[in-house]
PDB file of C-alpha atoms in Angstrom:
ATOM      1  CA  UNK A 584     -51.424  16.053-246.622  1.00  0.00           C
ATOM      2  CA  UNK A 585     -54.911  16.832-246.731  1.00  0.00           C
ATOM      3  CA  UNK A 586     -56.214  20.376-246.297  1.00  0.00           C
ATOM      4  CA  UNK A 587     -59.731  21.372-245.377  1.00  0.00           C
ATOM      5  CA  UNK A 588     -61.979  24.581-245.083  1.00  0.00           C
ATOM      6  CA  UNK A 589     -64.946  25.190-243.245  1.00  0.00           C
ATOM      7  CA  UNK A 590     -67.340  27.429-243.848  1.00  0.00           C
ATOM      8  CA  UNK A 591     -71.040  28.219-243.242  1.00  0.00           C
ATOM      9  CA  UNK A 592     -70.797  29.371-239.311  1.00  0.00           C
ATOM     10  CA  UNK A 593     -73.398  31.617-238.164  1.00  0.00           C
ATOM     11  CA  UNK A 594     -75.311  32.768-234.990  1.00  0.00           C
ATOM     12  CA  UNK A 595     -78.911  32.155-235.405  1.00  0.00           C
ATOM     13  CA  UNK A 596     -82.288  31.316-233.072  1.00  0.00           C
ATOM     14  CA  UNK A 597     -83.336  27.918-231.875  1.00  0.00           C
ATOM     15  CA  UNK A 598     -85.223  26.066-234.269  1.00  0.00           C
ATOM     16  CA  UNK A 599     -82.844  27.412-237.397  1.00  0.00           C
ATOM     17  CA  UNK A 600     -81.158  25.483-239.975  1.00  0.00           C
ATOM     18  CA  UNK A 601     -77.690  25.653-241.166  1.00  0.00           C
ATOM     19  CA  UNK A 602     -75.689  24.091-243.494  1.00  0.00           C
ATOM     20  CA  UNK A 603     -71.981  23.829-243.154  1.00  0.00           C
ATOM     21  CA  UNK A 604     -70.082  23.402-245.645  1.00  0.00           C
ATOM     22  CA  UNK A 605     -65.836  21.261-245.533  1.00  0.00           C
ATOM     23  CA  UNK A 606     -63.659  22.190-248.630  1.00  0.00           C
ATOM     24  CA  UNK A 607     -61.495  19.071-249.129  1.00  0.00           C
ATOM     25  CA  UNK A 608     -58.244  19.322-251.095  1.00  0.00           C
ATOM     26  CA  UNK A 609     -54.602  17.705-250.964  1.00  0.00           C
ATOM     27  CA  UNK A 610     -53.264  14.553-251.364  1.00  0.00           C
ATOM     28  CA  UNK A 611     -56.569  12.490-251.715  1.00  0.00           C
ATOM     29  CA  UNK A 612     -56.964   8.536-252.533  1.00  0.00           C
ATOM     30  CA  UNK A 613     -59.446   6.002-251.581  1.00  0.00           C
ATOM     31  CA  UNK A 614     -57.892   5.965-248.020  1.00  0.00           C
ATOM     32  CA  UNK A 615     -58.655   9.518-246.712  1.00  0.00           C
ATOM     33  CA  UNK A 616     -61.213  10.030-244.100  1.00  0.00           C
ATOM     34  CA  UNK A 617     -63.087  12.974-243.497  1.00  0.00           C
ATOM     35  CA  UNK A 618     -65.326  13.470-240.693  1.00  0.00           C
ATOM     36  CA  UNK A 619     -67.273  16.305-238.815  1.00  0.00           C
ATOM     37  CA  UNK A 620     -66.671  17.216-235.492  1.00  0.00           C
ATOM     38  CA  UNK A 621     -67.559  19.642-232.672  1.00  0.00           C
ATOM     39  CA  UNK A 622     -66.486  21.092-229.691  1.00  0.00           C
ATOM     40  CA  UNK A 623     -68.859  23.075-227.392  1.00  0.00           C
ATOM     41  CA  UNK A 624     -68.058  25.016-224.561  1.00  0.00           C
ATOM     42  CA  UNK A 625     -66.861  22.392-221.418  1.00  0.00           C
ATOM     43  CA  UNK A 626     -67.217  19.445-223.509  1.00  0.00           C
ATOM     44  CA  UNK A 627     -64.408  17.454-225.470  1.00  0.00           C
ATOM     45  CA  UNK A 628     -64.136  17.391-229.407  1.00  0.00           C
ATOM     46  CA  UNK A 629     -66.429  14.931-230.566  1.00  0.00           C
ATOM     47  CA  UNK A 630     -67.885  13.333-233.912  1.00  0.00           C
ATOM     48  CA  UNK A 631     -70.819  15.026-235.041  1.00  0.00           C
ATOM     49  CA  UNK A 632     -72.359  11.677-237.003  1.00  0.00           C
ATOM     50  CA  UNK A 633     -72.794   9.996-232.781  1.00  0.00           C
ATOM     51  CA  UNK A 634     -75.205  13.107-231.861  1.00  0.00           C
ATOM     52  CA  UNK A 635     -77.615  11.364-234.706  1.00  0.00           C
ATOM     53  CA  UNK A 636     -79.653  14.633-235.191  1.00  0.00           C
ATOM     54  CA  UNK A 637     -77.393  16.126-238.332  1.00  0.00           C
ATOM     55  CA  UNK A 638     -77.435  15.041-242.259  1.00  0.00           C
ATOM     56  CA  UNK A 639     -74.016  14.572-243.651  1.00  0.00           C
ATOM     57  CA  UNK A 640     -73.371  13.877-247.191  1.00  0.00           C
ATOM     58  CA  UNK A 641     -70.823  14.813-249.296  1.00  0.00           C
ATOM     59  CA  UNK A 642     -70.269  15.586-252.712  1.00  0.00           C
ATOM     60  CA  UNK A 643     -67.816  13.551-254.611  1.00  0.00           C
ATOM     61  CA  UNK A 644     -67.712  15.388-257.978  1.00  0.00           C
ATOM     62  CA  UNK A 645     -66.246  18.930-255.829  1.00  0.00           C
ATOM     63  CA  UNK A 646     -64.581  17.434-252.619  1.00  0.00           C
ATOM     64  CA  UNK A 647     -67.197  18.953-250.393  1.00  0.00           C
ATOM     65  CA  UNK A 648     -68.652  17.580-247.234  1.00  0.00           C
ATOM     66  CA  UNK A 649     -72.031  18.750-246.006  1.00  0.00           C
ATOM     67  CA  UNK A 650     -73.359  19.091-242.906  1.00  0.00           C
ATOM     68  CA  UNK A 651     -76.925  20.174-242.623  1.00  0.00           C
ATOM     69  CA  UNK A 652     -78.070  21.248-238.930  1.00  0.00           C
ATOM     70  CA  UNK A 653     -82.160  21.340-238.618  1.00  0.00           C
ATOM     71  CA  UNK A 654     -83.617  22.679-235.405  1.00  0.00           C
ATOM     72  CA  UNK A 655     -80.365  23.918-234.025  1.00  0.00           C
ATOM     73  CA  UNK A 656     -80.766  23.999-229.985  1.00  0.00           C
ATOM     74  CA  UNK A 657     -78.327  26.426-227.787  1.00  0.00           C
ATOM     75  CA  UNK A 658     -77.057  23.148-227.058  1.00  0.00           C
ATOM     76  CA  UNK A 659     -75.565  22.620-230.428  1.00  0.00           C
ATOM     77  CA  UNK A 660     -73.449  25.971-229.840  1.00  0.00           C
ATOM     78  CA  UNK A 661     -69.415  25.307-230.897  1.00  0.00           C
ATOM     79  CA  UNK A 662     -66.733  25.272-232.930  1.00  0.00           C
ATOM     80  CA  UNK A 663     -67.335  23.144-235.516  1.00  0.00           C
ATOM     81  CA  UNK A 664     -64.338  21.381-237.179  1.00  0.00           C
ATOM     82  CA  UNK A 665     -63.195  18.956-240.187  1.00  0.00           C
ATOM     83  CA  UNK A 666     -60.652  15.810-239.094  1.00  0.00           C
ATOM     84  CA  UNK A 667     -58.911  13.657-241.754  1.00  0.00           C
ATOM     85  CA  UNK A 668     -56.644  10.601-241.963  1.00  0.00           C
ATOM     86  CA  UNK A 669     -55.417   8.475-244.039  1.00  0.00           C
ATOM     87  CA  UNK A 670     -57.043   4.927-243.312  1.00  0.00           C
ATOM     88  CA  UNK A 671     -58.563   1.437-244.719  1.00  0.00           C
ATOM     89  CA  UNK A 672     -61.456   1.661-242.688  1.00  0.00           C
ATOM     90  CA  UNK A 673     -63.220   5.062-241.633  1.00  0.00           C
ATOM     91  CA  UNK A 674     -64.500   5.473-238.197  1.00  0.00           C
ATOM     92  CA  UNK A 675     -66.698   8.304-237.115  1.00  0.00           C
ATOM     93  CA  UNK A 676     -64.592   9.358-233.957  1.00  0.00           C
ATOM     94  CA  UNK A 677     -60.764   8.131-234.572  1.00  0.00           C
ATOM     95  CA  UNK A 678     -59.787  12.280-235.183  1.00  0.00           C
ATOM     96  CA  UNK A 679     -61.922  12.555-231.577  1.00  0.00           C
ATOM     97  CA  UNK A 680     -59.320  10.131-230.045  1.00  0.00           C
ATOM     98  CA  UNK A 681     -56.336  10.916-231.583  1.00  0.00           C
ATOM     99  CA  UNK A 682     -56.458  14.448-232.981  1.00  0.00           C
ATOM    100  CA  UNK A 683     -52.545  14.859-233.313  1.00  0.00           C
ATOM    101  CA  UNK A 684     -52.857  11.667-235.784  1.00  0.00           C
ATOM    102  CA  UNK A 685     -55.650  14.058-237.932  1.00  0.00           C
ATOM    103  CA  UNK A 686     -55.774  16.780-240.185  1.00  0.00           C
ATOM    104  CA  UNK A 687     -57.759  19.623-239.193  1.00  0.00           C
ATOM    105  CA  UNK A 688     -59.155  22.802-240.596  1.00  0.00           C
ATOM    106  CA  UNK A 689     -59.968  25.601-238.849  1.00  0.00           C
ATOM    107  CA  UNK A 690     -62.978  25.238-238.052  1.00  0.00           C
ATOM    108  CA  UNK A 691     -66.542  27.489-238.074  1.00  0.00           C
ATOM    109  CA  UNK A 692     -68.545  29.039-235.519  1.00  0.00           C
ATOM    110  CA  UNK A 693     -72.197  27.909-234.870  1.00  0.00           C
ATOM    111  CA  UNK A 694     -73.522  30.029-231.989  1.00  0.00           C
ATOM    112  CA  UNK A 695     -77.341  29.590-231.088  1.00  0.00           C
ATOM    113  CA  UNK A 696     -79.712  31.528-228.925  1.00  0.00           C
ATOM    114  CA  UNK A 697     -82.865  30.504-226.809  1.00  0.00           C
TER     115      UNK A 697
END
């Protein structure tokens, strides 16, 4: 089992900067995957790494995964979530396309105004 906590949510202006923050802990070998996800209002739950506009990085040492949001746009309003598996090869959106096969925290609240 693999547990994870997000933090880091806030509501903030356009043009901001957040950093989230995904407390990993549990049963955890070379084989878990942990991704970031999102889900905004109408849309489906989808990997955060495809948008292309976010840094993730992670550190190893602590079991923390990053994600740093620069220039936040009202489109980038959502709950934003942690997925994990167990898996030899990690892909960005697996949890996206089969989130009853994933772990999941709870996720944290980005909310941004125009």
């Amino acid at each position: 089992e693999v547990r994870l906590a997000e933090s880091g949510g806030d509501s903030v202006q356009a043009g901001a900067s957040l950093r989230l923050s995904c407390a990993i802990s549990g049963d955890l070998n070379e084989n878990t995957c942990v991704r970031w996800f999102r889900q905004t209002p109408g849309k489906e739950r989808e990997g955060v790494a495809a948008i292309g506009r976010f840094d993730i990085s992670k550190d190893n040492d602590n079991n923390i995964l990053y994600l740093q949001m620069d220039n936040v746009k009202a489109e980038d309003t959502g709950m934003y979530y942690c997925g994990a598996y167990y898996g030899t090869a990690c892909s960005n959106d697996f949890c996206a396309n089969a989130p009853r096969a994933c772990y999941w925290g709870l996720g944290t609240q980005v909310t941004v105004s125009s």
